[in-house]
Amino acid sequence: VVREAFERFAGRDVAGEVQAAPGDDARGGLRYRTRVSAIADAEGRASMAPLGGGDRVTLTSMPLAVAEAEEALLAARAQPGERIDVALDAMGNPVIGSGPSTRHASYIQRVPMGQGDQAYRLRLGDFWQVHREAPGLLVDRVTTLVDGGTVALDLYAGVGLFAVALARAGLDVTAVELQGRAKGSSLERNLAGLSNARAINADTRQALKKLAAEHTIKPGARIVLDPPRAGAKQATIEAICALEPSRIVYVACDPVALARDTALLEARGYGLAHVEAWDLFPMTHHVETLAVFDQDTSHA
């Protein structure tokens, strides 16, 4: 999937393999999800629709989920048609919600970082990596690939997974996320204790234009982005390159979108320097891919 995407949409050969997250081989690709969701059937129990349509099937197991999440999902009850969400907190306790209001339920997650770990405050409706190893693995890889620098811009920052790690590594960080609320977002709460980090609540493209006009981000900064599945696309890529970062670290859940954006970046003087892929969604066709683009580098 990764090789074909880069060959077809970026005109590039990509070597390497898709790596498994720690423990996945031993678990046979099962028991990795700490977050699961389903739709309540006519009796209020968790159910899913078969591939291709048909009547909903009441779940009797969820082998992709860690045991605590599976047990909570199967025991949950909700109004017919409502979505049931289950997430595990830092202690392995399930946080369960159904209906729109419960997606604001708060909990704590912890991510290995350096010699200890870092607490993140989340809401049930926030985006968070589903694989049990993904947050720590991605933080380690992204901070390694950023490889120094003094200023970082974290785009599509979510709850601040990368922004917090980069700030803890000593960089001055600006995190951009359209949070839907001016104050009290999970991103703002997670950055609150860091004097070298700030959050901007805005659409990514608008924020980039404002930062460029204000000359807030000087040439030579590092930029990290983890966009939605559709990718960053041309207008955002142009706005990123206008800031003249020295390095761009791109985290992608869709290799095709990444490959399309790779072609756009290379056309603007940012060469593909490194690609690595991780199987963070075992038993599916989805692949998490990390790419590094360096200014004025034309070959991997």
Short mmCIF file of N, CA, C and O in Angstrom, two decimals, residues 104-108 119-123 126 159 164 183-194 199:
data_model
loop_
_atom_site.label_atom_id
_atom_site.label_comp_id
_atom_site.label_asym_id
_atom_site.label_seq_id
_atom_site.Cartn_x
_atom_site.Cartn_y
_atom_site.Cartn_z
N HIS A 104 -18.23 14.70 26.41
CA HIS A 104 -17.44 15.69 27.13
C HIS A 104 -16.87 15.12 28.43
O HIS A 104 -16.20 15.83 29.17
N ALA A 105 -17.15 13.85 28.73
CA ALA A 105 -16.61 13.23 29.94
C ALA A 105 -15.09 13.28 29.92
O ALA A 105 -14.46 12.96 28.91
N SER A 106 -14.48 13.69 31.02
CA SER A 106 -13.02 13.87 31.09
C SER A 106 -12.34 12.67 31.72
O SER A 106 -12.92 11.99 32.58
N TYR A 107 -11.11 12.43 31.32
CA TYR A 107 -10.30 11.39 31.93
C TYR A 107 -8.83 11.70 31.66
O TYR A 107 -8.50 12.63 30.92
N ILE A 108 -7.95 10.93 32.27
CA ILE A 108 -6.50 11.13 32.17
C ILE A 108 -5.86 9.95 31.44
O ILE A 108 -6.19 8.80 31.70
N ALA A 119 1.17 13.11 31.80
CA ALA A 119 -0.28 13.01 31.89
C ALA A 119 -0.94 13.93 30.86
O ALA A 119 -0.52 15.08 30.69
N TYR A 120 -1.96 13.42 30.19
CA TYR A 120 -2.76 14.20 29.26
C TYR A 120 -4.22 14.16 29.72
O TYR A 120 -4.74 13.09 30.04
N ARG A 121 -4.84 15.33 29.74
CA ARG A 121 -6.26 15.41 30.09
C ARG A 121 -7.08 15.38 28.80
O ARG A 121 -6.86 16.17 27.88
N LEU A 122 -8.00 14.46 28.73
CA LEU A 122 -8.79 14.24 27.51
C LEU A 122 -10.28 14.30 27.82
O LEU A 122 -10.71 14.12 28.96
N ARG A 123 -11.05 14.49 26.76
CA ARG A 123 -12.48 14.27 26.79
C ARG A 123 -12.80 13.09 25.90
O ARG A 123 -12.07 12.79 24.95
N ASP A 126 -12.56 13.61 22.21
CA ASP A 126 -11.30 14.04 21.60
C ASP A 126 -10.70 12.93 20.75
O ASP A 126 -10.87 11.75 21.04
N VAL A 159 -5.14 17.17 21.01
CA VAL A 159 -5.05 17.47 22.45
C VAL A 159 -3.64 17.87 22.86
O VAL A 159 -3.38 18.11 24.04
N VAL A 164 3.15 18.93 23.52
CA VAL A 164 3.67 18.78 24.88
C VAL A 164 5.05 18.16 24.86
O VAL A 164 5.98 18.62 25.55
N LYS A 183 -12.06 28.68 24.97
CA LYS A 183 -11.33 28.37 26.18
C LYS A 183 -11.69 26.98 26.69
O LYS A 183 -12.76 26.45 26.40
N GLY A 184 -10.78 26.42 27.45
CA GLY A 184 -11.09 25.16 28.13
C GLY A 184 -10.95 23.92 27.30
O GLY A 184 -11.41 22.86 27.70
N SER A 185 -10.31 24.01 26.13
CA SER A 185 -10.12 22.81 25.32
C SER A 185 -9.08 21.91 25.98
O SER A 185 -8.29 22.34 26.81
N SER A 186 -9.07 20.66 25.57
CA SER A 186 -8.06 19.73 26.09
C SER A 186 -6.66 20.18 25.71
O SER A 186 -5.72 20.02 26.50
N LEU A 187 -6.49 20.75 24.51
CA LEU A 187 -5.18 21.25 24.10
C LEU A 187 -4.71 22.34 25.05
O LEU A 187 -3.57 22.30 25.53
N GLU A 188 -5.55 23.30 25.33
CA GLU A 188 -5.15 24.38 26.23
C GLU A 188 -4.84 23.86 27.63
O GLU A 188 -3.89 24.31 28.27
N ARG A 189 -5.62 22.91 28.09
CA ARG A 189 -5.38 22.36 29.43
C ARG A 189 -4.05 21.62 29.48
O ARG A 189 -3.33 21.70 30.47
N ASN A 190 -3.70 20.91 28.42
CA ASN A 190 -2.46 20.15 28.42
C ASN A 190 -1.22 21.03 28.27
O ASN A 190 -0.13 20.66 28.71
N LEU A 191 -1.39 22.20 27.66
CA LEU A 191 -0.26 23.12 27.50
C LEU A 191 -0.16 24.12 28.64
O LEU A 191 0.83 24.87 28.70
N ALA A 192 -1.15 24.13 29.53
CA ALA A 192 -1.26 25.20 30.53
C ALA A 192 -0.01 25.34 31.40
O ALA A 192 0.37 26.45 31.77
N GLY A 193 0.65 24.26 31.75
CA GLY A 193 1.80 24.35 32.64
C GLY A 193 3.13 24.55 31.94
O GLY A 193 4.18 24.51 32.59
N LEU A 194 3.11 24.78 30.64
CA LEU A 194 4.34 24.90 29.86
C LEU A 194 4.51 26.33 29.39
O LEU A 194 3.75 26.81 28.54
N ALA A 199 -1.35 27.70 22.54
CA ALA A 199 -2.35 27.11 21.66
C ALA A 199 -3.05 28.20 20.86
O ALA A 199 -3.35 29.28 21.38
#
